[in-house]
mmCIF file of C-alpha atoms and ligand atoms in Angstrom:
data_model
loop_
_atom_site.group_PDB
_atom_site.id
_atom_site.type_symbol
_atom_site.label_atom_id
_atom_site.label_comp_id
_atom_site.label_asym_id
_atom_site.label_seq_id
_atom_site.Cartn_x
_atom_site.Cartn_y
_atom_site.Cartn_z
ATOM 1 C CA MET A 1 57.486 11.674 -14.670
ATOM 2 C CA THR A 2 60.740 12.043 -12.997
ATOM 3 C CA TYR A 3 60.951 13.445 -9.372
ATOM 4 C CA ILE A 4 64.747 14.059 -9.453
ATOM 5 C CA ASN A 5 64.280 17.842 -9.451
ATOM 6 C CA ARG A 6 62.066 17.812 -6.459
ATOM 7 C CA ILE A 7 64.461 15.451 -4.612
ATOM 8 C CA SER A 8 67.390 17.740 -5.585
ATOM 9 C CA ALA A 9 65.520 20.778 -4.198
ATOM 10 C CA ALA A 10 64.783 19.006 -0.986
ATOM 11 C CA ARG A 11 68.528 18.054 -0.712
ATOM 12 C CA GLY A 12 69.371 21.727 -1.159
ATOM 13 C CA MET A 13 67.163 22.655 1.812
ATOM 14 C CA MET A 14 68.723 19.804 3.758
ATOM 15 C CA LYS A 15 72.193 21.173 3.167
ATOM 16 C CA ASP A 16 71.100 24.799 4.033
ATOM 17 C CA LYS A 17 69.682 23.315 7.440
ATOM 18 C CA GLY A 18 72.652 20.915 8.107
ATOM 19 C CA LEU A 19 70.364 17.993 7.819
ATOM 20 C CA GLU A 20 71.811 14.557 7.028
ATOM 21 C CA ALA A 21 68.418 13.064 6.144
ATOM 22 C CA LEU A 22 64.764 13.872 5.575
ATOM 23 C CA TYR A 23 61.861 11.687 6.855
ATOM 24 C CA VAL A 24 58.691 12.338 5.081
ATOM 25 C CA THR A 25 55.466 10.800 6.524
ATOM 26 C CA SER A 26 52.461 12.670 5.089
ATOM 27 C CA ALA A 27 50.676 11.248 2.200
ATOM 28 C CA GLU A 28 50.646 14.615 0.347
ATOM 29 C CA ASN A 29 54.388 15.348 0.585
ATOM 30 C CA VAL A 30 55.209 11.676 -0.058
ATOM 31 C CA PHE A 31 53.242 12.081 -3.294
ATOM 32 C CA TYR A 32 54.788 15.488 -3.991
ATOM 33 C CA LEU A 33 58.403 14.146 -3.683
ATOM 34 C CA SER A 34 57.972 10.715 -5.183
ATOM 35 C CA GLY A 35 54.776 10.386 -7.265
ATOM 36 C CA PHE A 36 53.616 7.549 -4.979
ATOM 37 C CA THR A 37 49.733 7.319 -5.033
ATOM 38 C CA GLY A 38 48.976 4.826 -2.278
ATOM 39 C CA PHE A 39 48.118 7.749 -0.099
ATOM 40 C CA GLY A 40 48.977 7.166 3.629
ATOM 41 C CA ASP A 41 50.846 3.936 3.169
ATOM 42 C CA ALA A 42 54.396 4.952 2.465
ATOM 43 C CA ARG A 43 57.183 7.109 3.946
ATOM 44 C CA LEU A 44 60.299 8.527 2.454
ATOM 45 C CA TYR A 45 63.768 8.645 3.808
ATOM 46 C CA ILE A 46 66.022 10.846 1.718
ATOM 47 C CA THR A 47 69.794 11.392 2.399
ATOM 48 C CA PRO A 48 72.281 13.428 0.392
ATOM 49 C CA ASN A 49 73.056 10.329 -1.802
ATOM 50 C CA GLU A 50 70.063 8.017 -1.603
ATOM 51 C CA ALA A 51 66.293 8.105 -1.627
ATOM 52 C CA TYR A 52 64.263 5.331 -0.003
ATOM 53 C CA ILE A 53 60.632 4.604 -0.069
ATOM 54 C CA ILE A 54 59.341 2.576 2.746
ATOM 55 C CA THR A 55 56.175 0.597 1.978
ATOM 56 C CA ASP A 56 54.772 -2.924 2.352
ATOM 57 C CA SER A 57 54.066 -5.769 0.069
ATOM 58 C CA ARG A 58 50.801 -4.457 -1.094
ATOM 59 C CA TYR A 59 52.647 -1.627 -2.943
ATOM 60 C CA THR A 60 55.762 -3.349 -4.156
ATOM 61 C CA VAL A 61 54.846 -3.379 -7.835
ATOM 62 C CA GLN A 62 53.193 0.033 -7.676
ATOM 63 C CA SER A 63 56.026 1.786 -5.934
ATOM 64 C CA ALA A 64 58.613 0.302 -8.500
ATOM 65 C CA HIS A 65 56.442 1.649 -11.302
ATOM 66 C CA GLU A 66 55.607 5.085 -9.747
ATOM 67 C CA CYS A 67 58.798 5.792 -8.020
ATOM 68 C CA PRO A 68 61.775 4.801 -10.015
ATOM 69 C CA ASP A 69 63.927 7.440 -8.428
ATOM 70 C CA TYR A 70 63.626 5.632 -5.100
ATOM 71 C CA VAL A 71 65.063 2.427 -3.528
ATOM 72 C CA LEU A 72 62.296 0.276 -1.919
ATOM 73 C CA ILE A 73 62.544 -0.693 1.632
ATOM 74 C CA SER A 74 59.790 -3.201 2.270
ATOM 75 C CA GLY A 75 58.019 -3.205 5.543
ATOM 76 C CA ASN A 76 55.388 -1.458 7.596
ATOM 77 C CA ALA A 77 55.636 2.215 6.655
ATOM 78 C CA GLU A 78 54.298 3.314 10.112
ATOM 79 C CA SER A 79 57.138 1.409 12.059
ATOM 80 C CA PRO A 80 60.445 3.199 12.616
ATOM 81 C CA ASP A 81 62.021 -0.230 12.786
ATOM 82 C CA THR A 82 62.119 -0.359 8.998
ATOM 83 C CA LEU A 83 64.757 2.372 8.992
ATOM 84 C CA ASP A 84 67.199 0.197 11.030
ATOM 85 C CA GLY A 85 69.230 -0.647 7.939
ATOM 86 C CA VAL A 86 69.793 2.809 6.820
ATOM 87 C CA LEU A 87 70.369 4.754 10.014
ATOM 88 C CA PRO A 88 73.815 5.174 11.452
ATOM 89 C CA ARG A 89 73.716 3.777 14.973
ATOM 90 C CA ASP A 90 76.953 5.226 16.206
ATOM 91 C CA ARG A 91 76.454 8.860 15.964
ATOM 92 C CA ASN A 92 74.092 11.767 16.261
ATOM 93 C CA ILE A 93 72.429 12.894 13.089
ATOM 94 C CA ARG A 94 70.016 15.770 12.369
ATOM 95 C CA VAL A 95 66.818 14.471 10.512
ATOM 96 C CA GLY A 96 64.249 16.839 8.964
ATOM 97 C CA PHE A 97 60.577 15.858 9.670
ATOM 98 C CA GLU A 98 57.204 17.443 8.836
ATOM 99 C CA ASP A 99 56.528 19.049 12.258
ATOM 100 C CA GLU A 100 53.038 20.277 10.848
ATOM 101 C CA LYS A 101 51.977 16.796 9.948
ATOM 102 C CA ILE A 102 53.273 14.252 12.362
ATOM 103 C CA SER A 103 51.293 13.444 15.422
ATOM 104 C CA TYR A 104 52.511 13.758 19.019
ATOM 105 C CA LYS A 105 52.434 10.019 19.383
ATOM 106 C CA ASP A 106 54.445 9.378 16.044
ATOM 107 C CA HIS A 107 56.903 12.094 17.178
ATOM 108 C CA ASN A 108 57.475 10.521 20.479
ATOM 109 C CA ALA A 109 57.838 6.969 18.921
ATOM 110 C CA LEU A 110 60.530 8.240 16.619
ATOM 111 C CA LYS A 111 62.367 9.962 19.417
ATOM 112 C CA GLU A 112 62.228 6.849 21.555
ATOM 113 C CA ARG A 113 63.319 4.624 18.745
ATOM 114 C CA PHE A 114 66.163 6.819 17.684
ATOM 115 C CA GLY A 115 67.508 8.473 20.634
ATOM 116 C CA LEU A 116 70.559 9.547 18.673
ATOM 117 C CA ILE A 117 68.511 11.591 16.292
ATOM 118 C CA GLU A 118 67.914 15.323 16.492
ATOM 119 C CA LEU A 119 64.682 16.031 14.893
ATOM 120 C CA CYS A 120 64.399 19.217 13.036
ATOM 121 C CA GLY A 121 60.971 20.619 11.939
ATOM 122 C CA VAL A 122 60.957 21.502 8.231
ATOM 123 C CA GLY A 123 57.182 21.445 7.412
ATOM 124 C CA GLY A 124 57.421 25.046 6.316
ATOM 125 C CA TYR A 125 59.611 23.960 3.426
ATOM 126 C CA PHE A 126 56.915 21.777 1.951
ATOM 127 C CA THR A 127 54.436 24.530 2.352
ATOM 128 C CA GLY A 128 56.660 26.848 0.369
ATOM 129 C CA VAL A 129 57.557 24.661 -2.489
ATOM 130 C CA ARG A 130 54.067 23.227 -2.961
ATOM 131 C CA ASP A 131 52.687 26.761 -3.096
ATOM 132 C CA ILE A 132 54.506 27.326 -6.337
ATOM 133 C CA LYS A 133 52.960 25.239 -9.206
ATOM 134 C CA ASP A 134 54.978 24.099 -12.131
ATOM 135 C CA SER A 135 53.321 23.731 -15.553
ATOM 136 C CA SER A 136 52.317 20.088 -15.151
ATOM 137 C CA GLU A 137 50.589 20.846 -11.723
ATOM 138 C CA ALA A 138 48.932 23.928 -13.281
ATOM 139 C CA ALA A 139 47.639 21.840 -16.200
ATOM 140 C CA LEU A 140 46.066 19.296 -13.765
ATOM 141 C CA ILE A 141 44.322 21.862 -11.689
ATOM 142 C CA LYS A 142 42.984 23.632 -14.926
ATOM 143 C CA LYS A 143 41.541 20.308 -16.053
ATOM 144 C CA ALA A 144 39.990 19.692 -12.660
ATOM 145 C CA CYS A 145 38.370 23.169 -12.893
ATOM 146 C CA VAL A 146 37.003 22.569 -16.348
ATOM 147 C CA ILE A 147 35.529 19.232 -15.315
ATOM 148 C CA ALA A 148 33.898 20.924 -12.183
ATOM 149 C CA CYS A 149 32.533 23.801 -14.476
ATOM 150 C CA GLU A 150 30.967 21.683 -17.050
ATOM 151 C CA SER A 151 29.596 19.360 -14.479
ATOM 152 C CA PHE A 152 27.936 22.208 -12.620
ATOM 153 C CA ASN A 153 26.468 23.600 -15.807
ATOM 154 C CA ASP A 154 24.988 20.245 -16.623
ATOM 155 C CA VAL A 155 23.352 19.810 -13.122
ATOM 156 C CA LEU A 156 21.593 23.158 -13.217
ATOM 157 C CA SER A 157 18.958 21.389 -15.269
ATOM 158 C CA VAL A 158 17.947 19.023 -12.501
ATOM 159 C CA ILE A 159 17.508 21.720 -9.799
ATOM 160 C CA ARG A 160 13.977 22.687 -9.195
ATOM 161 C CA PRO A 161 11.624 22.906 -6.107
ATOM 162 C CA GLY A 162 11.212 19.658 -4.366
ATOM 163 C CA VAL A 163 14.697 18.266 -5.200
ATOM 164 C CA ALA A 164 16.784 17.679 -1.975
ATOM 165 C CA GLU A 165 20.208 19.266 -1.520
ATOM 166 C CA CYS A 166 21.845 15.910 -1.230
ATOM 167 C CA ASP A 167 20.400 14.746 -4.441
ATOM 168 C CA VAL A 168 21.850 17.796 -6.157
ATOM 169 C CA ALA A 169 25.185 16.977 -4.614
ATOM 170 C CA ALA A 170 25.044 13.408 -5.697
ATOM 171 C CA GLU A 171 24.029 14.369 -9.223
ATOM 172 C CA LEU A 172 27.151 16.758 -9.348
ATOM 173 C CA GLU A 173 29.609 14.259 -7.892
ATOM 174 C CA TYR A 174 28.321 11.605 -10.338
ATOM 175 C CA ARG A 175 28.809 14.044 -13.294
ATOM 176 C CA MET A 176 32.300 15.099 -12.155
ATOM 177 C CA LYS A 177 33.373 11.489 -12.080
ATOM 178 C CA LYS A 178 31.801 10.698 -15.419
ATOM 179 C CA ASN A 179 33.683 13.755 -16.879
ATOM 180 C CA GLY A 180 36.963 12.253 -15.636
ATOM 181 C CA ALA A 181 37.509 13.239 -11.988
ATOM 182 C CA SER A 182 38.680 10.581 -9.590
ATOM 183 C CA ASP A 183 36.888 12.098 -6.708
ATOM 184 C CA ARG A 184 35.310 15.266 -5.221
ATOM 185 C CA SER A 185 37.903 17.508 -3.587
ATOM 186 C CA PHE A 186 35.896 18.080 -0.436
ATOM 187 C CA ASP A 187 32.294 17.436 0.870
ATOM 188 C CA THR A 188 30.071 19.128 -1.660
ATOM 189 C CA ILE A 189 28.282 22.144 -0.242
ATOM 190 C CA VAL A 190 24.619 22.581 -1.347
ATOM 191 C CA ALA A 191 23.026 25.100 1.156
ATOM 192 C CA SER A 192 19.559 26.375 0.315
ATOM 193 C CA GLY A 193 17.254 28.932 1.795
ATOM 194 C CA THR A 194 18.361 30.082 5.218
ATOM 195 C CA ARG A 195 20.887 27.283 5.407
ATOM 196 C CA SER A 196 22.939 29.327 2.834
ATOM 197 C CA ALA A 197 23.907 31.577 5.806
ATOM 198 C CA MET A 198 26.237 28.746 6.890
ATOM 199 C CA PRO A 199 29.312 29.171 4.788
ATOM 200 C CA HIS A 200 30.165 25.438 4.923
ATOM 201 C CA GLY A 201 26.588 24.168 4.932
ATOM 202 C CA VAL A 202 27.312 20.551 3.485
ATOM 203 C CA ALA A 203 24.341 19.176 1.538
ATOM 204 C CA SER A 204 21.537 17.955 3.768
ATOM 205 C CA ASP A 205 18.210 16.156 3.074
ATOM 206 C CA LYS A 206 16.414 19.620 3.017
ATOM 207 C CA LYS A 207 14.295 20.087 -0.234
ATOM 208 C CA ILE A 208 14.868 23.092 -2.278
ATOM 209 C CA GLU A 209 12.004 25.490 -2.217
ATOM 210 C CA TYR A 210 10.617 28.066 -4.640
ATOM 211 C CA GLY A 211 12.286 31.269 -3.718
ATOM 212 C CA ASP A 212 15.321 29.702 -2.133
ATOM 213 C CA VAL A 213 18.889 31.114 -2.627
ATOM 214 C CA VAL A 214 21.256 28.207 -3.173
ATOM 215 C CA THR A 215 25.006 28.218 -2.572
ATOM 216 C CA MET A 216 26.968 25.433 -4.134
ATOM 217 C CA ASP A 217 30.743 25.062 -3.212
ATOM 218 C CA PHE A 218 32.401 22.146 -4.874
ATOM 219 C CA GLY A 219 35.365 20.752 -6.610
ATOM 220 C CA CYS A 220 36.883 17.655 -8.008
ATOM 221 C CA VAL A 221 40.304 15.878 -8.056
ATOM 222 C CA TYR A 222 42.069 15.260 -11.326
ATOM 223 C CA GLY A 223 45.531 13.764 -11.369
ATOM 224 C CA HIS A 224 45.604 14.160 -7.602
ATOM 225 C CA TYR A 225 45.057 17.940 -7.828
ATOM 226 C CA CYS A 226 42.051 19.909 -6.547
ATOM 227 C CA SER A 227 39.666 22.390 -7.987
ATOM 228 C CA ASP A 228 37.402 24.708 -5.980
ATOM 229 C CA MET A 229 34.629 26.962 -6.948
ATOM 230 C CA THR A 230 31.354 28.431 -5.630
ATOM 231 C CA ARG A 231 28.290 29.642 -7.326
ATOM 232 C CA THR A 232 25.101 31.081 -5.819
ATOM 233 C CA PHE A 233 21.699 31.146 -7.707
ATOM 234 C CA PHE A 234 18.082 31.570 -7.057
ATOM 235 C CA VAL A 235 15.208 29.139 -7.567
ATOM 236 C CA GLY A 236 11.970 30.659 -8.887
ATOM 237 C CA ARG A 237 12.480 34.246 -7.568
ATOM 238 C CA ALA A 238 15.095 36.251 -5.830
ATOM 239 C CA ASP A 239 14.446 37.843 -2.348
ATOM 240 C CA PRO A 240 15.081 41.581 -2.757
ATOM 241 C CA GLU A 241 17.624 41.830 0.026
ATOM 242 C CA LEU A 242 19.407 38.696 -1.288
ATOM 243 C CA GLU A 243 19.439 40.109 -4.742
ATOM 244 C CA LYS A 244 21.103 43.239 -3.383
ATOM 245 C CA ILE A 245 23.640 41.081 -1.505
ATOM 246 C CA TYR A 246 24.294 39.049 -4.682
ATOM 247 C CA ASN A 247 25.194 42.233 -6.586
ATOM 248 C CA ILE A 248 27.436 43.371 -3.750
ATOM 249 C CA VAL A 249 29.299 40.140 -3.642
ATOM 250 C CA TYR A 250 29.511 39.959 -7.370
ATOM 251 C CA LYS A 251 31.000 43.563 -7.471
ATOM 252 C CA ALA A 252 33.492 42.609 -4.665
ATOM 253 C CA GLN A 253 34.559 39.450 -6.374
ATOM 254 C CA THR A 254 34.994 40.905 -9.774
ATOM 255 C CA ALA A 255 36.866 43.931 -8.453
ATOM 256 C CA ALA A 256 39.443 41.807 -6.686
ATOM 257 C CA LEU A 257 39.924 40.069 -10.118
ATOM 258 C CA ASP A 258 40.109 43.143 -12.034
ATOM 259 C CA ARG A 259 42.125 45.267 -9.682
ATOM 260 C CA PHE A 260 44.783 42.876 -8.792
ATOM 261 C CA ARG A 261 48.329 44.031 -9.594
ATOM 262 C CA ARG A 262 51.803 42.423 -9.356
ATOM 263 C CA GLY A 263 53.327 43.158 -6.072
ATOM 264 C CA MET A 264 50.100 43.087 -3.979
ATOM 265 C CA THR A 265 50.092 41.334 -0.709
ATOM 266 C CA GLY A 266 47.333 38.925 0.348
ATOM 267 C CA ALA A 267 46.045 41.517 2.726
ATOM 268 C CA GLU A 268 45.721 44.225 -0.129
ATOM 269 C CA LEU A 269 43.846 41.935 -2.428
ATOM 270 C CA ASP A 270 41.522 40.963 0.546
ATOM 271 C CA GLY A 271 41.079 44.682 1.070
ATOM 272 C CA ILE A 272 39.707 45.244 -2.282
ATOM 273 C CA SER A 273 36.737 43.107 -1.823
ATOM 274 C CA ARG A 274 36.384 43.811 1.904
ATOM 275 C CA GLU A 275 36.088 47.408 1.339
ATOM 276 C CA ILE A 276 33.197 47.088 -1.224
ATOM 277 C CA ILE A 277 31.256 44.807 1.117
ATOM 278 C CA THR A 278 31.942 46.930 4.207
ATOM 279 C CA ASP A 279 30.921 50.153 2.249
ATOM 280 C CA ALA A 280 27.755 48.522 1.374
ATOM 281 C CA GLY A 281 27.021 47.913 5.003
ATOM 282 C CA TYR A 282 27.731 44.164 5.144
ATOM 283 C CA GLY A 283 31.350 44.131 6.366
ATOM 284 C CA GLY A 284 30.316 42.416 9.527
ATOM 285 C CA TYR A 285 28.838 39.468 7.668
ATOM 286 C CA PHE A 286 31.987 38.581 5.689
ATOM 287 C CA GLY A 287 33.676 36.698 8.293
ATOM 288 C CA HIS A 288 36.273 34.677 6.402
ATOM 289 C CA GLY A 289 39.332 35.523 4.268
ATOM 290 C CA LEU A 290 39.145 36.302 0.543
ATOM 291 C CA GLY A 291 40.888 33.064 -0.495
ATOM 292 C CA HIS A 292 43.295 30.210 -0.038
ATOM 293 C CA GLY A 293 45.885 28.216 -1.955
ATOM 294 C CA VAL A 294 44.815 25.138 -3.750
ATOM 295 C CA GLY A 295 46.865 22.159 -5.044
ATOM 296 C CA ILE A 296 47.213 18.455 -3.892
ATOM 297 C CA GLU A 297 45.172 19.668 -0.844
ATOM 298 C CA ILE A 298 42.098 21.840 -1.036
ATOM 299 C CA HIS A 299 43.677 24.336 1.347
ATOM 300 C CA GLU A 300 47.515 24.576 1.085
ATOM 301 C CA GLY A 301 49.911 27.425 0.673
ATOM 302 C CA ALA A 302 49.461 31.132 1.241
ATOM 303 C CA SER A 303 45.991 32.635 2.370
ATOM 304 C CA ILE A 304 44.563 35.718 0.973
ATOM 305 C CA ASN A 305 43.460 37.415 4.040
ATOM 306 C CA LYS A 306 43.920 40.642 6.102
ATOM 307 C CA ARG A 307 46.697 39.090 8.171
ATOM 308 C CA ASN A 308 48.871 38.126 5.124
ATOM 309 C CA LYS A 309 51.357 40.911 4.530
ATOM 310 C CA ASP A 310 53.554 38.851 2.112
ATOM 311 C CA VAL A 311 53.470 39.801 -1.612
ATOM 312 C CA ILE A 312 51.462 37.093 -3.552
ATOM 313 C CA LYS A 313 53.889 34.891 -5.363
ATOM 314 C CA GLU A 314 53.794 34.098 -9.123
ATOM 315 C CA ASN A 315 52.718 30.718 -10.300
ATOM 316 C CA THR A 316 50.401 30.229 -7.323
ATOM 317 C CA VAL A 317 46.876 28.933 -7.482
ATOM 318 C CA PHE A 318 44.314 30.453 -5.138
ATOM 319 C CA SER A 319 40.646 31.145 -4.794
ATOM 320 C CA ILE A 320 38.960 34.512 -4.657
ATOM 321 C CA GLU A 321 35.641 33.936 -2.717
ATOM 322 C CA PRO A 322 34.005 36.873 -0.914
ATOM 323 C CA GLY A 323 30.761 35.957 0.678
ATOM 324 C CA VAL A 324 28.024 37.712 2.815
ATOM 325 C CA TYR A 325 25.948 35.512 5.227
ATOM 326 C CA VAL A 326 22.929 36.848 7.156
ATOM 327 C CA GLU A 327 21.488 34.540 9.683
ATOM 328 C CA GLY A 328 17.828 33.842 9.178
ATOM 329 C CA LEU A 329 17.950 35.262 5.656
ATOM 330 C CA GLY A 330 20.587 33.549 3.698
ATOM 331 C CA GLY A 331 24.066 33.825 2.165
ATOM 332 C CA VAL A 332 25.846 34.550 -1.076
ATOM 333 C CA ARG A 333 29.416 33.452 -1.989
ATOM 334 C CA ILE A 334 30.960 33.585 -5.537
ATOM 335 C CA GLU A 335 34.296 31.807 -5.826
ATOM 336 C CA ASP A 336 36.684 31.428 -8.687
ATOM 337 C CA LEU A 337 40.033 29.646 -8.811
ATOM 338 C CA VAL A 338 42.865 31.585 -10.349
ATOM 339 C CA LEU A 339 46.389 30.919 -11.579
ATOM 340 C CA TYR A 340 48.687 33.884 -11.074
ATOM 341 C CA GLU A 341 51.072 33.716 -13.973
ATOM 342 C CA ASN A 342 53.070 36.351 -15.920
ATOM 343 C CA GLY A 343 51.801 39.072 -13.791
ATOM 344 C CA VAL A 344 48.058 38.441 -14.260
ATOM 345 C CA LEU A 345 45.341 36.315 -12.750
ATOM 346 C CA ASN A 346 44.033 33.598 -15.015
ATOM 347 C CA ILE A 347 40.520 32.624 -14.100
ATOM 348 C CA LEU A 348 40.411 28.766 -14.152
ATOM 349 C CA THR A 349 36.768 28.457 -13.474
ATOM 350 C CA SER A 350 35.425 30.803 -16.123
ATOM 351 C CA ALA A 351 33.575 28.078 -17.929
ATOM 352 C CA SER A 352 30.733 28.745 -15.561
ATOM 353 C CA ASP A 353 29.016 32.042 -15.593
ATOM 354 C CA LYS A 354 28.590 34.006 -12.435
ATOM 355 C CA LYS A 355 26.050 36.740 -13.359
ATOM 356 C CA MET A 356 22.800 36.544 -11.212
ATOM 357 C CA LEU A 357 20.910 33.399 -12.155
ATOM 358 C CA VAL A 358 17.231 32.603 -11.351
ATOM 359 C CA LEU A 359 16.377 29.185 -12.354
HETATM 360 MN MN1 LIG B 403 37.506 27.635 -1.511
#
């Protein structure tokens, strides 16, 4: 795949902002602009006429293969010294950098090394362009979702009283890898019984018991893109209040999917689910936003929450995941990943059913 279009777009931004160069340090943005997969071990330096990748001898062959649009500068990616040959020494230039990604220490090292450089934060540029998925990116996310759905459907058969949460997580992660994933996209959440009241209850050694509610939030990585989904189900029997909560969350989740319309803001979409949960008396137990963008990173791009007054953009991928969490009782969350395309939400995680399930 060529990255010429993404480099050209970055150069357009550089021109708009009066930048003579762009220095890219984060693994995700290096990958986005170059295709380099040695995550964390390369930097990019892009000027109006040249594009350089700075990496060391471990990646000489790999970078030549993955990044034909770039000229290699061999050296320690983390050392600003490697830029000596390409930086003008005699005049002040403005260089764009990822103000949201670089550490204070690295920023100071850059300033110290290149006293003549005026650093200009352009992190927001990457957030914006990565929020919009092209067809190749959407295809990778779709595939990651299919793998996760199928693996989850398979793993339901091993869940029974006496099986530990961490065993369920291990089984799911194994199956995702067997089905083609390179990795999980975040620490798999398996939260059973009262632990399910913790929205991010990563799998523990607790054994699943008869009568437990179980929330599983998981995803995998395919072609360096993430999937994300959550299912909640019951083992043996469902506690009556949790069953009631399940139906409220289910209604809130499907209403957001059904009632989404072109031109809605993140706050408006969040409001659809929030109103249903609030009207049912559980508004105080839905503490997080409705969703978040997903892509190269598990959280990226625009958020779907009450603070986001921006219209949701076409060709974005984001989650719809209302939840209700009652301390001492348990929690329910249902999450699908969607691709907003041609005015409609396409559910990418529909291969896994979300009607109330009692195993
Ligand atoms: Mn999520």
